[in-house]
PDB file of C-alpha atoms and ligand atoms in Angstrom:
ATOM      1  CA  MET A 459       0.000   0.000   0.000  1.00 73.00           C
ATOM      2  CA  PRO A 460       1.419   3.451  -0.857  1.00 74.00           C
ATOM      3  CA  ASP A 461       2.508   5.156   2.344  1.00 75.00           C
ATOM      4  CA  ASN A 462       0.447   8.289   1.640  1.00 93.00           C
ATOM      5  CA  LEU A 463      -2.740   6.278   2.303  1.00 96.00           C
ATOM      6  CA  THR A 464      -4.249   5.608   5.749  1.00 96.00           C
ATOM      7  CA  LEU A 465      -6.954   3.003   6.181  1.00 97.00           C
ATOM      8  CA  LEU A 466     -10.309   4.542   7.138  1.00 98.00           C
ATOM      9  CA  ILE A 467     -12.901   1.824   6.385  1.00 98.00           C
ATOM     10  CA  SER A 468     -11.841  -1.789   5.980  1.00 98.00           C
ATOM     11  CA  SER A 469     -13.128  -4.205   3.386  1.00 98.00           C
ATOM     12  CA  PRO A 470     -15.166  -6.249   5.927  1.00 98.00           C
ATOM     13  CA  GLU A 471     -16.766  -3.048   7.231  1.00 98.00           C
ATOM     14  CA  ILE A 472     -17.751  -2.128   3.672  1.00 98.00           C
ATOM     15  CA  VAL A 473     -19.214  -5.604   3.071  1.00 98.00           C
ATOM     16  CA  ALA A 474     -21.305  -5.303   6.254  1.00 98.00           C
ATOM     17  CA  ALA A 475     -22.571  -1.832   5.291  1.00 98.00           C
ATOM     18  CA  VAL A 476     -23.482  -3.002   1.785  1.00 98.00           C
ATOM     19  CA  GLN A 477     -25.472  -5.914   3.271  1.00 98.00           C
ATOM     20  CA  ARG A 478     -27.273  -3.571   5.669  1.00 98.00           C
ATOM     21  CA  LEU A 479     -28.156  -1.097   2.906  1.00 98.00           C
ATOM     22  CA  ALA A 480     -29.385  -3.902   0.617  1.00 98.00           C
ATOM     23  CA  GLN A 481     -31.674  -5.103   3.413  1.00 98.00           C
ATOM     24  CA  GLU A 482     -33.012  -1.594   4.012  1.00 98.00           C
ATOM     25  CA  ILE A 483     -33.774  -1.212   0.306  1.00 98.00           C
ATOM     26  CA  ASP A 484     -35.343  -4.687   0.125  1.00 97.00           C
ATOM     27  CA  ARG A 485     -37.591  -3.827   3.051  1.00 97.00           C
ATOM     28  CA  ASP A 486     -38.750  -0.586   1.399  1.00 96.00           C
ATOM     29  CA  CYS A 487     -39.181  -2.164  -2.041  1.00 92.00           C
ATOM     30  CA  SER A 488     -41.265  -5.206  -1.101  1.00 90.00           C
ATOM     31  CA  ASP A 489     -44.028  -4.103  -3.501  1.00 91.00           C
ATOM     32  CA  ARG A 490     -41.974  -2.372  -6.175  1.00 93.00           C
ATOM     33  CA  SER A 491     -39.279  -2.975  -8.702  1.00 96.00           C
ATOM     34  CA  PRO A 492     -36.957   0.032  -8.786  1.00 97.00           C
ATOM     35  CA  VAL A 493     -34.783   1.504 -11.493  1.00 97.00           C
ATOM     36  CA  ILE A 494     -31.228   1.859 -10.223  1.00 97.00           C
ATOM     37  CA  VAL A 495     -29.407   4.944 -11.501  1.00 97.00           C
ATOM     38  CA  THR A 496     -25.670   4.742 -10.813  1.00 97.00           C
ATOM     39  CA  VAL A 497     -23.637   7.935 -10.899  1.00 96.00           C
ATOM     40  CA  LEU A 498     -20.361   7.225 -12.712  1.00 94.00           C
ATOM     41  CA  LYS A 499     -17.558   6.898 -12.295  1.00 93.00           C
ATOM     42  CA  GLY A 500     -17.131   6.716  -8.524  1.00 95.00           C
ATOM     43  CA  ALA A 501     -20.192   4.633  -7.634  1.00 97.00           C
ATOM     44  CA  PHE A 502     -19.532   1.755 -10.035  1.00 97.00           C
ATOM     45  CA  ILE A 503     -18.020  -0.655  -7.524  1.00 98.00           C
ATOM     46  CA  PHE A 504     -20.474   0.183  -4.736  1.00 98.00           C
ATOM     47  CA  ALA A 505     -23.439  -0.229  -7.106  1.00 98.00           C
ATOM     48  CA  ALA A 506     -22.141  -3.562  -8.425  1.00 98.00           C
ATOM     49  CA  ASP A 507     -21.838  -4.945  -4.891  1.00 98.00           C
ATOM     50  CA  LEU A 508     -25.101  -3.405  -3.673  1.00 98.00           C
ATOM     51  CA  VAL A 509     -27.327  -4.788  -6.436  1.00 98.00           C
ATOM     52  CA  ARG A 510     -25.863  -8.260  -5.947  1.00 98.00           C
ATOM     53  CA  ALA A 511     -26.701  -8.075  -2.235  1.00 98.00           C
ATOM     54  CA  MET A 512     -30.308  -7.048  -2.973  1.00 97.00           C
ATOM     55  CA  GLN A 513     -33.162  -9.536  -3.291  1.00 97.00           C
ATOM     56  CA  THR A 514     -35.520  -6.986  -4.849  1.00 96.00           C
ATOM     57  CA  PRO A 515     -35.962  -7.497  -8.603  1.00 97.00           C
ATOM     58  CA  ILE A 516     -34.557  -4.452 -10.400  1.00 97.00           C
ATOM     59  CA  GLN A 517     -36.487  -2.998 -13.331  1.00 96.00           C
ATOM     60  CA  ARG A 518     -33.390  -1.723 -15.108  1.00 95.00           C
ATOM     61  CA  MET A 519     -29.923  -0.319 -14.461  1.00 96.00           C
ATOM     62  CA  GLU A 520     -29.127   3.135 -15.795  1.00 96.00           C
ATOM     63  CA  PHE A 521     -25.883   5.075 -15.637  1.00 96.00           C
ATOM     64  CA  VAL A 522     -25.262   8.792 -15.680  1.00 94.00           C
ATOM     65  CA  ARG A 523     -22.067  10.750 -15.548  1.00 92.00           C
ATOM     66  CA  PHE A 524     -21.740  14.265 -14.229  1.00 87.00           C
ATOM     67  CA  SER A 525     -18.610  16.098 -13.342  1.00 79.00           C
ATOM     68  CA  SER A 526     -17.748  19.171 -11.398  1.00 71.00           C
ATOM     69  CA  TYR A 527     -14.988  21.261 -12.850  1.00 62.00           C
ATOM     70  CA  GLY A 528     -12.182  22.435 -10.612  1.00 57.00           C
ATOM     71  CA  SER A 529      -8.937  21.198  -9.200  1.00 59.00           C
ATOM     72  CA  ALA A 530      -8.497  17.563  -8.285  1.00 60.00           C
ATOM     73  CA  LYS A 531      -9.565  18.005  -4.678  1.00 65.00           C
ATOM     74  CA  ILE A 532     -11.876  21.019  -4.684  1.00 63.00           C
ATOM     75  CA  SER A 533     -15.000  21.144  -6.797  1.00 64.00           C
ATOM     76  CA  SER A 534     -15.832  24.458  -8.440  1.00 64.00           C
ATOM     77  CA  GLY A 535     -19.565  24.283  -8.000  1.00 68.00           C
ATOM     78  CA  GLU A 536     -20.184  24.006 -11.746  1.00 77.00           C
ATOM     79  CA  VAL A 537     -21.530  20.636 -12.801  1.00 81.00           C
ATOM     80  CA  ALA A 538     -21.541  19.369 -16.387  1.00 81.00           C
ATOM     81  CA  VAL A 539     -23.620  16.464 -17.687  1.00 79.00           C
ATOM     82  CA  HIS A 540     -21.431  14.004 -19.609  1.00 82.00           C
ATOM     83  CA  MET A 541     -23.941  11.225 -20.014  1.00 81.00           C
ATOM     84  CA  GLY A 542     -27.636  11.650 -19.311  1.00 78.00           C
ATOM     85  CA  LEU A 543     -30.517   9.216 -19.040  1.00 88.00           C
ATOM     86  CA  GLU A 544     -32.087   7.380 -21.938  1.00 86.00           C
ATOM     87  CA  PRO A 545     -35.379   9.127 -22.764  1.00 85.00           C
ATOM     88  CA  GLY A 546     -38.312   7.539 -20.949  1.00 89.00           C
ATOM     89  CA  SER A 547     -36.088   5.258 -18.866  1.00 91.00           C
ATOM     90  CA  VAL A 548     -37.390   6.446 -15.479  1.00 93.00           C
ATOM     91  CA  LEU A 549     -40.830   7.811 -16.399  1.00 94.00           C
ATOM     92  CA  ASN A 550     -43.297   6.789 -13.649  1.00 96.00           C
ATOM     93  CA  GLN A 551     -40.666   4.505 -12.103  1.00 96.00           C
ATOM     94  CA  ASP A 552     -39.415   4.206  -8.538  1.00 97.00           C
ATOM     95  CA  VAL A 553     -35.816   5.350  -8.817  1.00 97.00           C
ATOM     96  CA  ILE A 554     -32.894   4.821  -6.474  1.00 98.00           C
ATOM     97  CA  VAL A 555     -29.805   6.916  -7.216  1.00 98.00           C
ATOM     98  CA  ILE A 556     -26.494   5.384  -6.177  1.00 98.00           C
ATOM     99  CA  GLU A 557     -23.691   7.809  -5.292  1.00 98.00           C
ATOM    100  CA  ASP A 558     -20.166   7.270  -4.013  1.00 97.00           C
ATOM    101  CA  ILE A 559     -19.652  10.365  -1.866  1.00 97.00           C
ATOM    102  CA  ILE A 560     -21.545  13.540  -1.119  1.00 96.00           C
ATOM    103  CA  ASP A 561     -19.264  16.425  -0.288  1.00 94.00           C
ATOM    104  CA  THR A 562     -20.571  19.959  -0.995  1.00 93.00           C
ATOM    105  CA  GLY A 563     -23.757  18.348  -2.324  1.00 94.00           C
ATOM    106  CA  THR A 564     -23.550  20.292  -5.592  1.00 92.00           C
ATOM    107  CA  THR A 565     -23.172  17.267  -7.871  1.00 92.00           C
ATOM    108  CA  THR A 566     -25.872  15.196  -6.206  1.00 94.00           C
ATOM    109  CA  ALA A 567     -28.318  18.124  -6.165  1.00 94.00           C
ATOM    110  CA  LYS A 568     -27.795  18.520  -9.927  1.00 92.00           C
ATOM    111  CA  VAL A 569     -28.197  14.771 -10.523  1.00 94.00           C
ATOM    112  CA  LEU A 570     -31.457  14.755  -8.559  1.00 96.00           C
ATOM    113  CA  SER A 571     -32.892  17.866 -10.199  1.00 93.00           C
ATOM    114  CA  ASP A 572     -32.062  16.479 -13.652  1.00 91.00           C
ATOM    115  CA  LEU A 573     -33.714  13.184 -12.749  1.00 94.00           C
ATOM    116  CA  GLN A 574     -36.870  14.938 -11.524  1.00 95.00           C
ATOM    117  CA  GLU A 575     -37.280  16.377 -15.016  1.00 93.00           C
ATOM    118  CA  HIS A 576     -37.626  12.810 -16.296  1.00 94.00           C
ATOM    119  CA  GLN A 577     -40.702  12.420 -14.072  1.00 96.00           C
ATOM    120  CA  PRO A 578     -40.032   9.356 -11.926  1.00 97.00           C
ATOM    121  CA  ARG A 579     -42.813   8.170  -9.622  1.00 97.00           C
ATOM    122  CA  SER A 580     -40.453   8.348  -6.641  1.00 97.00           C
ATOM    123  CA  LEU A 581     -36.805   9.223  -6.150  1.00 97.00           C
ATOM    124  CA  LYS A 582     -34.519   8.013  -3.384  1.00 98.00           C
ATOM    125  CA  LEU A 583     -30.840   8.559  -2.743  1.00 98.00           C
ATOM    126  CA  CYS A 584     -28.332   5.973  -1.574  1.00 98.00           C
ATOM    127  CA  THR A 585     -24.735   7.019  -0.930  1.00 98.00           C
ATOM    128  CA  LEU A 586     -21.858   5.004   0.408  1.00 98.00           C
ATOM    129  CA  LEU A 587     -20.145   8.024   1.981  1.00 98.00           C
ATOM    130  CA  ASP A 588     -21.307  11.358   3.354  1.00 98.00           C
ATOM    131  CA  LYS A 589     -18.854  14.150   4.143  1.00 97.00           C
ATOM    132  CA  PRO A 590     -21.222  16.654   5.790  1.00 97.00           C
ATOM    133  CA  ASP A 591     -18.636  19.208   7.004  1.00 96.00           C
ATOM    134  CA  ARG A 592     -18.358  20.921   3.631  1.00 94.00           C
ATOM    135  CA  ARG A 593     -22.014  20.821   2.581  1.00 95.00           C
ATOM    136  CA  LYS A 594     -23.196  23.825   0.574  1.00 94.00           C
ATOM    137  CA  VAL A 595     -26.377  22.430  -0.932  1.00 94.00           C
ATOM    138  CA  ALA A 596     -28.757  20.422   1.258  1.00 95.00           C
ATOM    139  CA  VAL A 597     -29.506  16.901   0.021  1.00 96.00           C
ATOM    140  CA  SER A 598     -31.645  14.381   1.787  1.00 97.00           C
ATOM    141  CA  ILE A 599     -30.065  10.929   2.005  1.00 98.00           C
ATOM    142  CA  ASP A 600     -32.379   7.901   2.239  1.00 98.00           C
ATOM    143  CA  TYR A 601     -29.706   5.187   2.540  1.00 98.00           C
ATOM    144  CA  LEU A 602     -26.275   5.960   4.000  1.00 98.00           C
ATOM    145  CA  GLY A 603     -23.206   3.759   4.350  1.00 98.00           C
ATOM    146  CA  PHE A 604     -20.786   5.875   6.399  1.00 98.00           C
ATOM    147  CA  THR A 605     -20.292   9.448   7.525  1.00 98.00           C
ATOM    148  CA  VAL A 606     -16.663  10.425   6.928  1.00 98.00           C
ATOM    149  CA  PRO A 607     -14.516  13.290   8.249  1.00 96.00           C
ATOM    150  CA  ASP A 608     -13.442  16.237   6.123  1.00 95.00           C
ATOM    151  CA  ARG A 609     -10.487  14.434   4.609  1.00 96.00           C
ATOM    152  CA  PHE A 610      -9.805  13.415   1.018  1.00 96.00           C
ATOM    153  CA  ILE A 611     -11.014   9.843   0.501  1.00 96.00           C
ATOM    154  CA  VAL A 612      -9.883   7.248  -2.049  1.00 97.00           C
ATOM    155  CA  GLY A 613     -10.596   3.615  -2.819  1.00 98.00           C
ATOM    156  CA  TYR A 614     -13.603   1.373  -3.496  1.00 98.00           C
ATOM    157  CA  GLY A 615     -14.469   3.422  -6.579  1.00 98.00           C
ATOM    158  CA  THR A 616     -13.389   6.858  -5.399  1.00 96.00           C
ATOM    159  CA  ASP A 617     -10.309   8.418  -6.910  1.00 95.00           C
ATOM    160  CA  PHE A 618      -7.647  11.077  -6.798  1.00 94.00           C
ATOM    161  CA  ASN A 619      -6.828  12.121 -10.368  1.00 92.00           C
ATOM    162  CA  GLN A 620      -8.432   8.831 -11.516  1.00 93.00           C
ATOM    163  CA  ARG A 621      -6.144   6.675  -9.370  1.00 94.00           C
ATOM    164  CA  TYR A 622      -6.935   4.299  -6.499  1.00 96.00           C
ATOM    165  CA  ARG A 623     -10.475   3.337  -7.626  1.00 97.00           C
ATOM    166  CA  GLN A 624      -9.512  -0.348  -7.605  1.00 97.00           C
ATOM    167  CA  LEU A 625      -8.628  -0.492  -3.904  1.00 97.00           C
ATOM    168  CA  PRO A 626     -11.011  -2.807  -2.013  1.00 98.00           C
ATOM    169  CA  ALA A 627     -11.001  -0.616   1.136  1.00 98.00           C
ATOM    170  CA  ILE A 628     -11.382   3.112   1.797  1.00 98.00           C
ATOM    171  CA  TYR A 629      -8.421   5.306   2.692  1.00 98.00           C
ATOM    172  CA  THR A 630      -7.654   8.913   3.489  1.00 97.00           C
ATOM    173  CA  LEU A 631      -5.084  10.468   1.204  1.00 95.00           C
ATOM    174  CA  ASP A 632      -2.475  12.234   3.272  1.00 90.00           C
ATOM    175  CA  GLU A 633      -1.183  15.635   2.234  1.00 75.00           C
ATOM    176  CA  PRO A 634       2.250  15.372   0.605  1.00 64.00           C
TER     177      PRO A 634
HETATM  178  P1  IMP B1304     -19.757  17.449  -4.406  1.00 97.76           P
HETATM  179  O1  IMP B1304     -18.822  18.455  -3.780  1.00 97.76           O
HETATM  180  O2  IMP B1304     -20.717  16.890  -3.393  1.00 97.76           O
HETATM  181  O3  IMP B1304     -20.435  18.014  -5.603  1.00 97.76           O
HETATM  182  O4  IMP B1304     -18.851  16.239  -4.867  1.00 97.76           O
HETATM  183  C1  IMP B1304     -18.407  16.183  -6.179  1.00 97.76           C
HETATM  184  C2  IMP B1304     -17.705  14.903  -6.496  1.00 97.76           C
HETATM  185  O5  IMP B1304     -16.382  15.074  -6.040  1.00 97.76           O
HETATM  186  C3  IMP B1304     -18.202  13.607  -5.859  1.00 97.76           C
HETATM  187  O6  IMP B1304     -19.205  12.982  -6.586  1.00 97.76           O
HETATM  188  C4  IMP B1304     -16.930  12.795  -5.918  1.00 97.76           C
HETATM  189  O7  IMP B1304     -16.812  12.192  -7.191  1.00 97.76           O
HETATM  190  C5  IMP B1304     -15.866  13.829  -5.730  1.00 97.76           C
HETATM  191  N1  IMP B1304     -15.395  13.848  -4.344  1.00 97.76           N
HETATM  192  C6  IMP B1304     -15.792  14.634  -3.313  1.00 97.76           C
HETATM  193  N2  IMP B1304     -15.089  14.363  -2.203  1.00 97.76           N
HETATM  194  C7  IMP B1304     -14.231  13.380  -2.545  1.00 97.76           C
HETATM  195  C8  IMP B1304     -13.237  12.642  -1.827  1.00 97.76           C
HETATM  196  O8  IMP B1304     -12.981  12.825  -0.633  1.00 97.76           O
HETATM  197  N3  IMP B1304     -12.578  11.689  -2.547  1.00 97.76           N
HETATM  198  C9  IMP B1304     -12.823  11.425  -3.855  1.00 97.76           C
HETATM  199  N4  IMP B1304     -13.745  12.089  -4.564  1.00 97.76           N
HETATM  200  C10 IMP B1304     -14.445  13.055  -3.907  1.00 97.76           C
HETATM  201 MG1   MG B1305     -19.298  11.097  -7.710  1.00 97.76          MG
END
């Protein structure tokens, strides 16, 4: 392991949280078949594990990609859509959005407002990580894995300059 990384959440802790979240979703979806909308790139590993832990039949998997411009560690507040939804894919559907981390909340707020325009029947938010200290835009989280401190996080899908996504645990990236 590179020595600039410090373990924050171990692989077994992630597995347990994913199981817990899958059970919470299963309980809420006993009479419905949701559309899962995964926010790329960061949520790809979390979503892949989460859907395999769920018993609920999923209507379809959709993927969107948004990005906030700015430096590698600080988002600028401007969010661009790189890949939107297929037309009609969530119309009148129960949608669960899967995020990796919510920091200022800017990206997630934009994802949710864009999704609302596609007229889902319901919209819920599931995030693996919440970093509430730097929140600028309020977002309401329905399913939460872990609250994390105001540190830069990598691993299990999250990156620094595109690196470290493949790590099976979650680390803080130490300042050089
Ligand atoms: P926002 O500030 O909530 O809009 O977060 C924007 C995006 O920045 C998130 O979706 C992540 O992709 C990324 N991000 C925020 N904090 C971290 C972090 O600690 N590690 C890795 N990526 C992060
Ligand atoms: Mg993200």
